[in-house]
Coordinates of C-alpha atoms and ligand atoms in Angstrom, one line a residue:
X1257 CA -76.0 -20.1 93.5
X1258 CA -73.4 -17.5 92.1
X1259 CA -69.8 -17.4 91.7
X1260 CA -69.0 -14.0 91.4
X1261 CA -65.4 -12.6 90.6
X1262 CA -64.5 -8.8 92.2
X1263 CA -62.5 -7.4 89.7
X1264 CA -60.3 -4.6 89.6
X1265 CA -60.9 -2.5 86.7
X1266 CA -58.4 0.0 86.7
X1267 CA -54.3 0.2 88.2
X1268 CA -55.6 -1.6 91.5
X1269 CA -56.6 0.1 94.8
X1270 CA -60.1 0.5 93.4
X1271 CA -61.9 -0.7 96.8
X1272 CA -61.6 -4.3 96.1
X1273 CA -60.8 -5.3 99.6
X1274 CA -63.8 -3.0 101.2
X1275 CA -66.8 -4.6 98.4
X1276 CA -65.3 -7.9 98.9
X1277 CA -65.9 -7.4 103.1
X1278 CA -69.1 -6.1 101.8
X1279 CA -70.5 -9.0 99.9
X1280 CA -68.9 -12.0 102.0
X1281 CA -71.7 -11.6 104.4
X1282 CA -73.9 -14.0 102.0
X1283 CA -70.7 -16.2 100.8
X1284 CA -69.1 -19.4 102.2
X1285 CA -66.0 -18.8 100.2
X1286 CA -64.2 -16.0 99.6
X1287 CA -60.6 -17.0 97.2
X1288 CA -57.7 -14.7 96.3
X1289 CA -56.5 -16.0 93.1
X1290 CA -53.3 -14.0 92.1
X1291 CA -50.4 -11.6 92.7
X1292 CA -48.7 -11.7 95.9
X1293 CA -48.1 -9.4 99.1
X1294 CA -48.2 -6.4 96.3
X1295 CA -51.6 -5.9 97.0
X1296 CA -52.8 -4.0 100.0
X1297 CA -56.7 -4.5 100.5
X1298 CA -57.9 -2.3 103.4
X1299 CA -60.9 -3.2 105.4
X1300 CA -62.6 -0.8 108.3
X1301 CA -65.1 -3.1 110.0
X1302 CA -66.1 -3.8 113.4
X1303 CA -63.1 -5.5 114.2
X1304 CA -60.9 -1.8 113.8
X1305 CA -59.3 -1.1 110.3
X1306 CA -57.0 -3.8 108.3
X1307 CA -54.7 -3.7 105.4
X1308 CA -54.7 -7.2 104.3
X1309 CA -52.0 -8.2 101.7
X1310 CA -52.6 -12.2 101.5
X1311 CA -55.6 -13.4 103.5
X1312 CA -59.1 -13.1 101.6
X1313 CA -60.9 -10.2 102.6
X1314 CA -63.9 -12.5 103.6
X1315 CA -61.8 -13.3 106.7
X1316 CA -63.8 -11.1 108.7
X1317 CA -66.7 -13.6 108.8
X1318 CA -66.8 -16.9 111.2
X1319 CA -67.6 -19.7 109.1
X1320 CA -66.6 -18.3 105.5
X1321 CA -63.9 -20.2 103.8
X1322 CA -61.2 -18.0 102.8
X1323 CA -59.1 -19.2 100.0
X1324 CA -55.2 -18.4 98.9
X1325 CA -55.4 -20.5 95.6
X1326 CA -52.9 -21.7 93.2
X1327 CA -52.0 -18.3 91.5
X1328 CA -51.0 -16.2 94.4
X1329 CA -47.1 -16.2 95.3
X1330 CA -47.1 -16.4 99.1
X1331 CA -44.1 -14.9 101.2
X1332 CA -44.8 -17.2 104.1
X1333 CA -43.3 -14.1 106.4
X1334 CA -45.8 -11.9 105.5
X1335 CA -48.6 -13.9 105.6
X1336 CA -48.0 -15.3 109.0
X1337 CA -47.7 -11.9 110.4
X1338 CA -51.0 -11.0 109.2
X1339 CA -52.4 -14.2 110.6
X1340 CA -51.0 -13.0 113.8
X1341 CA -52.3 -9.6 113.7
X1342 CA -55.6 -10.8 112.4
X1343 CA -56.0 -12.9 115.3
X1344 CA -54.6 -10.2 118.0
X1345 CA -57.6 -8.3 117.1
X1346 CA -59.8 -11.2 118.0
X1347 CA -60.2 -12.6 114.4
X1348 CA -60.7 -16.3 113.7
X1349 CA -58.9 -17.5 111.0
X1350 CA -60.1 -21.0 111.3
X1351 CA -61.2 -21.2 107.8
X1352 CA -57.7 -20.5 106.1
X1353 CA -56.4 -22.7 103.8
X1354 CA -54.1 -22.2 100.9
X1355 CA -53.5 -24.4 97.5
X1356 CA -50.6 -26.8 97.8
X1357 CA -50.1 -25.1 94.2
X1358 CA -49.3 -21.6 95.4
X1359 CA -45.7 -21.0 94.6
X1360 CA -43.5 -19.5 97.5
X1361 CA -41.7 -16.0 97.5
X1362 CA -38.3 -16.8 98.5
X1363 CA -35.3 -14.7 99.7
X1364 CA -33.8 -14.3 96.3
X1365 CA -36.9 -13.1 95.0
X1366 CA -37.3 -9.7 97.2
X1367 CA -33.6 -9.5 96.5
X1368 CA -33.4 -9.5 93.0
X1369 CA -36.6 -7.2 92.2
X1370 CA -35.2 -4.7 94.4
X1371 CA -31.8 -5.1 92.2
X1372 CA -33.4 -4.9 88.9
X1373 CA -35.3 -1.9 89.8
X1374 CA -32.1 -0.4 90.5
X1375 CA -30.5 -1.9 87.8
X1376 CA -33.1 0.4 85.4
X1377 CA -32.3 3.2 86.7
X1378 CA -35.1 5.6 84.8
X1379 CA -36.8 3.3 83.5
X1380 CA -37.9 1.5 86.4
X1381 CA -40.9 0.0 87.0
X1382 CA -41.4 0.9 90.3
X1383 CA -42.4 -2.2 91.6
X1384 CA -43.6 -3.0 95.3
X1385 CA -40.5 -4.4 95.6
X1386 CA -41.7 -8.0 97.3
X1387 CA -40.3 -10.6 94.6
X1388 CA -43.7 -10.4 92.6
X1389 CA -42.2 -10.3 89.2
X1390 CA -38.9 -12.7 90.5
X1391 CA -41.0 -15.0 91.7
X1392 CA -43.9 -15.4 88.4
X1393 CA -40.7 -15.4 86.4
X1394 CA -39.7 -18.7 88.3
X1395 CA -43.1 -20.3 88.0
X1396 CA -43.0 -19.8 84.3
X1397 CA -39.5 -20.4 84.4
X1398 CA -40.3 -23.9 86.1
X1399 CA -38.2 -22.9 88.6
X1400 CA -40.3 -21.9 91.3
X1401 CA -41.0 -23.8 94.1
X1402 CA -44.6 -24.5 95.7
X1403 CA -45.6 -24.5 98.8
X1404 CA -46.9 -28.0 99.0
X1405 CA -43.3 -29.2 98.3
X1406 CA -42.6 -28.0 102.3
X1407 CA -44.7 -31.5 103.2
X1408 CA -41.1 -33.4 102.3
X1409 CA -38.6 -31.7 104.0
X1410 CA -36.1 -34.1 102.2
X1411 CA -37.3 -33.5 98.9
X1412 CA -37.6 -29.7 99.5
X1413 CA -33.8 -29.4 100.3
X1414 CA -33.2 -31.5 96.9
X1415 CA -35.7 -28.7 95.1
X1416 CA -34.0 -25.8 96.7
X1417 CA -30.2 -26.6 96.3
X1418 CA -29.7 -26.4 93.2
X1419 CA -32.0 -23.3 92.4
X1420 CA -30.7 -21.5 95.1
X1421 CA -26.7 -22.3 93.3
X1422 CA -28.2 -21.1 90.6
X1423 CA -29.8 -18.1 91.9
X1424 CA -26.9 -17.1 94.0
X1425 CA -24.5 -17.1 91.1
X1426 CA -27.3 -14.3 89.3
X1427 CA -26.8 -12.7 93.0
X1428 CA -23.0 -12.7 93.1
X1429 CA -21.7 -12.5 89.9
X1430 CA -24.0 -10.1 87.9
X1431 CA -25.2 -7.8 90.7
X1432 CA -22.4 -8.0 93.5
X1433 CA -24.6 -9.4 96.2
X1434 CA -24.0 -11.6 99.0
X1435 CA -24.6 -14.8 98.4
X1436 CA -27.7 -17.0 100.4
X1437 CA -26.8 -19.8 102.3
X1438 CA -28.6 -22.9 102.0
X1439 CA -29.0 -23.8 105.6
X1440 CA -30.2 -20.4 107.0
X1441 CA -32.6 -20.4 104.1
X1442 CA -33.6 -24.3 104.1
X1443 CA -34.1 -23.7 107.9
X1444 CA -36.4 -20.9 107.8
X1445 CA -38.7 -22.4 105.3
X1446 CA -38.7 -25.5 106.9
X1447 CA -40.1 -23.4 110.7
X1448 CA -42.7 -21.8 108.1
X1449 CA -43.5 -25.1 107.2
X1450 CA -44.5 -25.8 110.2
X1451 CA -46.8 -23.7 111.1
X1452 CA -48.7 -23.2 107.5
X1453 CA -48.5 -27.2 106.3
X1454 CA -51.5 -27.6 108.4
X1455 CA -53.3 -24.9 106.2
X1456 CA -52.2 -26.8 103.0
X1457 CA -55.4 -28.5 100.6
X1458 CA -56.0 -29.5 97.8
X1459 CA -58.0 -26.3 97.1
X1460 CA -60.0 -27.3 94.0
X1461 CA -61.6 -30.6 95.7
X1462 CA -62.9 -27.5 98.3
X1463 CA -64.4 -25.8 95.7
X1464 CA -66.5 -28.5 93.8
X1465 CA -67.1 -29.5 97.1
X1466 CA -68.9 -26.0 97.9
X1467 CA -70.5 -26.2 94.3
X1468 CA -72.2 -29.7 95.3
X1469 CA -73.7 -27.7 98.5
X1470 CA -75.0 -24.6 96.2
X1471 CA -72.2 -22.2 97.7
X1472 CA -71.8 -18.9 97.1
X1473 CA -68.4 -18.1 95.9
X1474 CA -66.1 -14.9 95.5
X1475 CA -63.0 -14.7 93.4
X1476 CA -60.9 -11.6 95.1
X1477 CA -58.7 -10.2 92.3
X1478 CA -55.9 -8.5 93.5
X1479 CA -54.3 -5.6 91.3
X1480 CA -56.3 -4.1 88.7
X1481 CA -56.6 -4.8 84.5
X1482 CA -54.3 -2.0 83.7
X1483 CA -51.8 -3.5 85.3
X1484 CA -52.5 -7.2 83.8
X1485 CA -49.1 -8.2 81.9
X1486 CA -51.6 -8.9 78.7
X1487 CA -53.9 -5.9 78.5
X1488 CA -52.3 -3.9 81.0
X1489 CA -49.8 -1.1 80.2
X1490 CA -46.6 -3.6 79.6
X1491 CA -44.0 -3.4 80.5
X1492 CA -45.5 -1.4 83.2
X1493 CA -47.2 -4.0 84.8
X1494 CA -47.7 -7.0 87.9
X1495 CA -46.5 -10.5 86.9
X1496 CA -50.2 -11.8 87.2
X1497 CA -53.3 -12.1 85.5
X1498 CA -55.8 -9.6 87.7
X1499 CA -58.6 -10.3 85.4
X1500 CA -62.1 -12.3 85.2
X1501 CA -60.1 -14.6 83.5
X1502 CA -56.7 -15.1 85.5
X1503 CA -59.8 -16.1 88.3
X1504 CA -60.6 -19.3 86.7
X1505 CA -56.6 -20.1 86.1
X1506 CA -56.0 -18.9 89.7
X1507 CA -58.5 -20.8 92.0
X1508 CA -58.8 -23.5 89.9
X1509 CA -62.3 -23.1 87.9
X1510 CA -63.8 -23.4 84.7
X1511 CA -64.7 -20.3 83.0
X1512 CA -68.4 -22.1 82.4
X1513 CA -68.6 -21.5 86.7
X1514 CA -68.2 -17.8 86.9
X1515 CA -72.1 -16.2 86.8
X1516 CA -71.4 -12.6 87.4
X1517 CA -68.4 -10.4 86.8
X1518 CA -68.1 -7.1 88.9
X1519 CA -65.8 -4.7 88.1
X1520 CA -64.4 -2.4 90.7
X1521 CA -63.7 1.2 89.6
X1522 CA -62.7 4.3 91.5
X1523 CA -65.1 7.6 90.2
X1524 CA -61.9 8.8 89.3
X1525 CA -58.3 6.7 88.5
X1526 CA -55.3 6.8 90.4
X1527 CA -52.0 4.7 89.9
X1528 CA -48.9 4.3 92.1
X1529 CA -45.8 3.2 89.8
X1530 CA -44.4 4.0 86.2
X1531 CA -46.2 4.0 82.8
X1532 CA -48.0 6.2 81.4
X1533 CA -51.5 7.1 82.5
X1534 CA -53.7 9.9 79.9
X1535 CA -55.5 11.2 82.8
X1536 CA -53.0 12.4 85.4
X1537 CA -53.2 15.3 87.0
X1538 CA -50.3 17.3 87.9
X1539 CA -51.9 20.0 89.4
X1540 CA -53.6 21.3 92.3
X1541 CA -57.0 18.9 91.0
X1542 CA -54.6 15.9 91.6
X1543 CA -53.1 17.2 94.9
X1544 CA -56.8 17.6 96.1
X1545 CA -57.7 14.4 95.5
X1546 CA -55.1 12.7 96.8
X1547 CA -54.9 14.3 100.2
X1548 CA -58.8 14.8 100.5
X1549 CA -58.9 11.0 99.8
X1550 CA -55.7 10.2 101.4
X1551 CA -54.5 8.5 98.1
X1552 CA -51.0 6.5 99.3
X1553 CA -50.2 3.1 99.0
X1554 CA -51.3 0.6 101.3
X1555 CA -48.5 -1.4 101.2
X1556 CA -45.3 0.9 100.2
X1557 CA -47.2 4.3 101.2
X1558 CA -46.1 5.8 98.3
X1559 CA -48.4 8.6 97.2
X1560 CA -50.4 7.5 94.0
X1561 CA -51.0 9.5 90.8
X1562 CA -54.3 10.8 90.5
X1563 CA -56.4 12.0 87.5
X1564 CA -60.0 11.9 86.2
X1565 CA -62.2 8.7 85.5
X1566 CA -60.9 7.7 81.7
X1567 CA -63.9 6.2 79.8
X1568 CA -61.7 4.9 76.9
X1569 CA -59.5 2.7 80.0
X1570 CA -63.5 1.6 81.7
X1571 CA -65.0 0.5 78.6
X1572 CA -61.9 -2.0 77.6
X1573 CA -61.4 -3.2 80.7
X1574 CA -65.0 -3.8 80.8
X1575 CA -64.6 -5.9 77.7
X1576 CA -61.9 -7.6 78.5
X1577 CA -63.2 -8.9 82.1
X1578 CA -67.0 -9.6 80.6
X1579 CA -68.4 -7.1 83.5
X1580 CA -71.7 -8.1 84.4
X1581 CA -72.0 -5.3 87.1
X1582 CA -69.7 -2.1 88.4
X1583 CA -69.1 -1.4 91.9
X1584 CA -68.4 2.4 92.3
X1585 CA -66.2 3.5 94.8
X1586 CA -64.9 6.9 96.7
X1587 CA -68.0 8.8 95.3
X1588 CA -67.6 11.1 98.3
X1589 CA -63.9 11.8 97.6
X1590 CA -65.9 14.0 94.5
X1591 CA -68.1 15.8 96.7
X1592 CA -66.8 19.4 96.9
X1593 CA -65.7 19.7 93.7
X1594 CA -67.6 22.3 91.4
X1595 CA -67.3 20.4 88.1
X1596 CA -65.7 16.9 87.3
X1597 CA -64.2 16.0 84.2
X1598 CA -64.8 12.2 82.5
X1599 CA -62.3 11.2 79.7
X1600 CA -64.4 9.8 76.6
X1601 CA -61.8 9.5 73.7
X1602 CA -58.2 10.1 73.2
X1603 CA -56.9 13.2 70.6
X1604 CA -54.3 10.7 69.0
X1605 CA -52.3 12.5 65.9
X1606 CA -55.1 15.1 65.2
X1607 CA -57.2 12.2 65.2
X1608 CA -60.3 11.2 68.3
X1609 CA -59.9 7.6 69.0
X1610 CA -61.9 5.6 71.1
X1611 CA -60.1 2.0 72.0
X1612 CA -57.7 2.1 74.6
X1613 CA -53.7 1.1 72.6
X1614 CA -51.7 -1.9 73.0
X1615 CA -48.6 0.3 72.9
X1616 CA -47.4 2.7 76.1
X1617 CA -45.4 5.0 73.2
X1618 CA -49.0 5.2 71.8
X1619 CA -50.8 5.2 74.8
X1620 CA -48.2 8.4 76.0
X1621 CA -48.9 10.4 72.8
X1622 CA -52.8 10.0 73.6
X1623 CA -54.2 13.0 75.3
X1624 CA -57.8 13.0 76.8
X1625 CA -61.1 14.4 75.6
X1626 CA -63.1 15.7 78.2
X1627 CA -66.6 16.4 79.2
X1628 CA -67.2 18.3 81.7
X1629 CA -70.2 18.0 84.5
X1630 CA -71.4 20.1 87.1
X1631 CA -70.8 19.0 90.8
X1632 CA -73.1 18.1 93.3
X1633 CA -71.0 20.2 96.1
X1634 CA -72.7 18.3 98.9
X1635 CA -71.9 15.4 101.1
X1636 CA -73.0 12.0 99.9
X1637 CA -71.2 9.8 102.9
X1638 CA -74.4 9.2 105.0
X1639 CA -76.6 8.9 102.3
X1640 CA -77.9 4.9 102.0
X1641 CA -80.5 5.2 99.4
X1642 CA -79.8 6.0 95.4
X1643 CA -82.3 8.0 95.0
X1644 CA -81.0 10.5 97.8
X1645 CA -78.0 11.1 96.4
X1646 CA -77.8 14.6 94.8
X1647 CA -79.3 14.9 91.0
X1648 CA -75.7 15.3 89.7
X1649 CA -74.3 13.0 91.5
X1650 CA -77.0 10.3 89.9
X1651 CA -76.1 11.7 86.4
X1652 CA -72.2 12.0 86.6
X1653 CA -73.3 7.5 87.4
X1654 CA -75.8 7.0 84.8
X1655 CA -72.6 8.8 82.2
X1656 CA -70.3 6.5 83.5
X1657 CA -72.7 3.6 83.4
X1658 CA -73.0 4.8 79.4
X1659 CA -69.5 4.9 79.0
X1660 CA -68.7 1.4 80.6
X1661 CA -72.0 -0.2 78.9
X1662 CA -72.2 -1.7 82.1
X1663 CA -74.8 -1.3 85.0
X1664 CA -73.6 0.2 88.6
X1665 CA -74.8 -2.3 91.3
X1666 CA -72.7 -1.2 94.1
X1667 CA -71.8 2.7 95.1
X1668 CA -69.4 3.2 97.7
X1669 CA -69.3 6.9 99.4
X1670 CA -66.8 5.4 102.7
X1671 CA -64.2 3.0 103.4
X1672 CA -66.4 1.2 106.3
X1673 CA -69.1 -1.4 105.5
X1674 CA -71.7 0.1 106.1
X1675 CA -71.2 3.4 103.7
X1676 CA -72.8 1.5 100.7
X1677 CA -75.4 2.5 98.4
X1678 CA -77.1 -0.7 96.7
X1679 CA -78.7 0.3 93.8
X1680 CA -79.4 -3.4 92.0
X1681 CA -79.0 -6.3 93.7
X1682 CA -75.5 -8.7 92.7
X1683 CA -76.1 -11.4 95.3
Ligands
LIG682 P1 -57.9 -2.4 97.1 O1 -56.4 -2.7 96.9 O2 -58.6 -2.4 95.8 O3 -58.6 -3.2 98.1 O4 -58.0 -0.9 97.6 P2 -57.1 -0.2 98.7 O5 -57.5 -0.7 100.0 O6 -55.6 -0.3 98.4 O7 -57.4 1.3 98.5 C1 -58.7 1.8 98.6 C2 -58.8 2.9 99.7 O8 -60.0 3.5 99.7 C3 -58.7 2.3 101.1 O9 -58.0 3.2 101.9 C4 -60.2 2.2 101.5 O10 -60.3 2.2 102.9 C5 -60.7 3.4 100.9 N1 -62.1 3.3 100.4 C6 -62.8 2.3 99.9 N2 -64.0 2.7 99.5 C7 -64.1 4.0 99.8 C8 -65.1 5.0 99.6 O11 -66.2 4.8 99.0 N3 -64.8 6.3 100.0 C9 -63.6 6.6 100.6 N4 -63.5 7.8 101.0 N5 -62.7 5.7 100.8 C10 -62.9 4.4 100.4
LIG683 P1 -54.0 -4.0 95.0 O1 -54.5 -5.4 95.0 C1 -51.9 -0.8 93.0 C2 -48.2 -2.0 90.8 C3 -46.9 -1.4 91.3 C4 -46.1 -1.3 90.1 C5 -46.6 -2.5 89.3 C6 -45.6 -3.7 89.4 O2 -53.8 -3.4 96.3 O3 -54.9 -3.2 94.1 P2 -45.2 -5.5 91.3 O4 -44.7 -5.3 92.7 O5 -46.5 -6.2 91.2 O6 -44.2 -6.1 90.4 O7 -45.4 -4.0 90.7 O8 -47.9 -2.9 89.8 N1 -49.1 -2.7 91.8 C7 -50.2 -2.2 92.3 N2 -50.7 -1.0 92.3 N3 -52.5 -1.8 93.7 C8 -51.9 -3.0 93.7 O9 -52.6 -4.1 94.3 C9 -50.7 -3.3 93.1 N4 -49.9 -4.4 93.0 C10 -48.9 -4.0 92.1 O10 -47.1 -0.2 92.0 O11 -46.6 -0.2 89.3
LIG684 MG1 -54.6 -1.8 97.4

């Protein structure tokens, strides 16, 4: 029985949370295996429409396993509102569980990413703003703190005091702040504690467990490959690994496990953030698309960049995952347009180049080659069978399937369940 890791392939937002809904109907786990509450993964199921930012998008399903594994940063806030509000909507979120390796979000990390945003003025990242980067700092740092170390109360307090010293000096002394107190912030985590220790396992025992029985397992990425602080567009980038690879790291799995790696793409890109992105539109194309596809952030609702699908980006992040199979989302978004443009090389210096650079100076001076196909001009959100969508809607997918070297398995034309195309079978 597969594992199968749900990748996203571009700058995140790609559909991630609505194919992983999708395929956790056959699954018994379903594991989120990086970043933090940055990610916003919306769901629109029969239980009403959900932007989840921590819980495993297989949620949704009685009897599935969800996941949080070691290499997502948990703010314990955030995640036990969403555990309320899944459950006020009649959700059972028996199967939670999260790694006792996780690493916390504390107080000072929210703070601080907020301050050194500020602090680069221009330059910023533009960041979420929820201690991502603070707190993978800390972890590499080895100064983080996990959330398995709220089982000892006792030995918490001796982990926190002197990081939190140490942090509130960084606070105080080079940005002005107030500093934290211990108590208020030892007391809070400790009522946390309470209510999420009994969630706490020793995650990877679950999974071998669920290999022994033949499970079907999903690794949810969370952020997309052009935002991974490797191959993404550094320094404009999340603090985690959102690829194939950071899956194995992040749930706790060899790399020999993983059977089947789908890449999530968008038929065209978007990003939300800085750095610099060859296909942006800043014209009345990219306004259309964004309202017509209602293209703001799930979880800061800032309005995201959008631009054409970049072939050079696809086919490296392809690589660089090991795609087995694409999952194509937001056809329909396309659907009235009279001819769409796909990005197959960069003009770099007079010169075409076809890899995708390590540098954002470079990556800035690239501008996009085009080709240009005609639009289909029709609606494609009812339509449940591949070989009724419109003829040029089938060859704008086969070019993209070219340009990714990569088949499409999955083609996504709405955000609820049901609007899915299956054109090979993953699962
Ligand atoms: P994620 O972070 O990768 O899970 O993606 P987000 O949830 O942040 O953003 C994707 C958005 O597209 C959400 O609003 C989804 O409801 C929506 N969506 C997903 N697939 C489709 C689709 O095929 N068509 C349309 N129109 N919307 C979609
Ligand atoms: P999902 O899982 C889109 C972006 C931020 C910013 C950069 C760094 O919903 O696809 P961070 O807060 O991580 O330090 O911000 O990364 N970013 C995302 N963009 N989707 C996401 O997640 C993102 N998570 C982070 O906008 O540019
Ligand atoms: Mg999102």
């Amino acid at each position: 029985m597969p594992i199968i890791a749900v990748i996203g392939a571009q700058w995140g937002d790609e559909g991630k949370g609505k194919v992983v809904d999708l395929l956790a109907e056959k699954a018994q786990v379903v594991v989120r295996f990086s970043g933090g509450d940055n990610a916003g993964h919306t769901i629109v199921n029969h239980h009403g429409e959900f932007g989840l930012h921590l819980v495993p998008s297989g949620i949704f399903y009685p009897g599935v396993n969800c996941i949080i594994g070691n290499g997502v940063a948990i703010n314990p806030a955030v995640l036990l509102d969403e555990i309320d509000q899944l459950q006020g909507n009649g959700v059972d979120t028996s199967g939670l569980f999260i790694s006792d390796r996780a690493h916390l979000i504390m107080p000072y990390h929210t703070l601080l990413d907020g301050l050194e945003e500020q602090s680069r003025g221009g330059k910023a990242i533009g960041t979420t703003r929820k201690g991502i980067g603070p707190a993978f700092a800390d972890k590499t740092a080895r100064l983080g703190i996990r959330i398995g170390e709220l089982l000892d109360e006792e030995a918490f307090l001796e982990r926190l005091r002197p990081i939190l010293e140490y942090k509130n000096t960084i606070l105080n002394k080079i940005y002005g702040a107030t500093p934290l107190s211990l108590d208020e912030v030892y007391q809070q985590y400790c009522r946390y504690g309470e209510r999420l220790v009994p969630l706490i396992r020793e995650t990877t025992v679950m999974l071998a467990e669920a290999l022994d029985r033949n499970e079907i397992i999903i690794l949810e990425g969370a952020q997309g490959t052009l935002l991974d602080p490797d191959f993404g567009t550094y320094p404009y980038t999340t603090s985690s690994s959102p690829l194939a690879g950071g899956g194995c790291v992040g749930a706790g799995l060899g790399p020999t496990r993983i059977d089947r790696v789908l890449g999530i793409f968008k038929s065209y890109c978007t990003r939300v953030g800085g750095g610099p992105m060859p296909t942006e539109l800043k014209d009345e194309t990219g306004d259309l698309i964004r309202e017509r596809a209602h293209e703001y952030g799930t979880t800061t609702g800032r309005p995201r960049r959008c631009g054409w699908f970049d072939g050079v980006a696809a086919r490296y992040s392809s690589r660089v995952n090991g795609l087995t199979n694409v999952a194509l989302t937001r056809l329909d978004v396309l659907d009235t347009l009279p001819q769409i443009k796909i990005c197959t090389g960069y003009k770099l210096d007079g010169q075409t180049i076809d890899h995708f650079p390590g540098s954002i100076t470079t990556l800035a001076k690239c501008k996009p080659v085009y080709e240009e196909l005609p639009g289909w001009q029709s609606p494609t959100s009812d339509i449940r069978d591949y070989e009724k969508l419109p003829a040029q809607a089938k060859q704008y997918i086969t070019r993209l399937e070219g340009l990714i070297s990569c088949p499409v398995s999955i083609i996504s034309v709405g955000a609820r369940r049901e609007q899915t195309i299956h054109k090979t079978p993953i699962l």
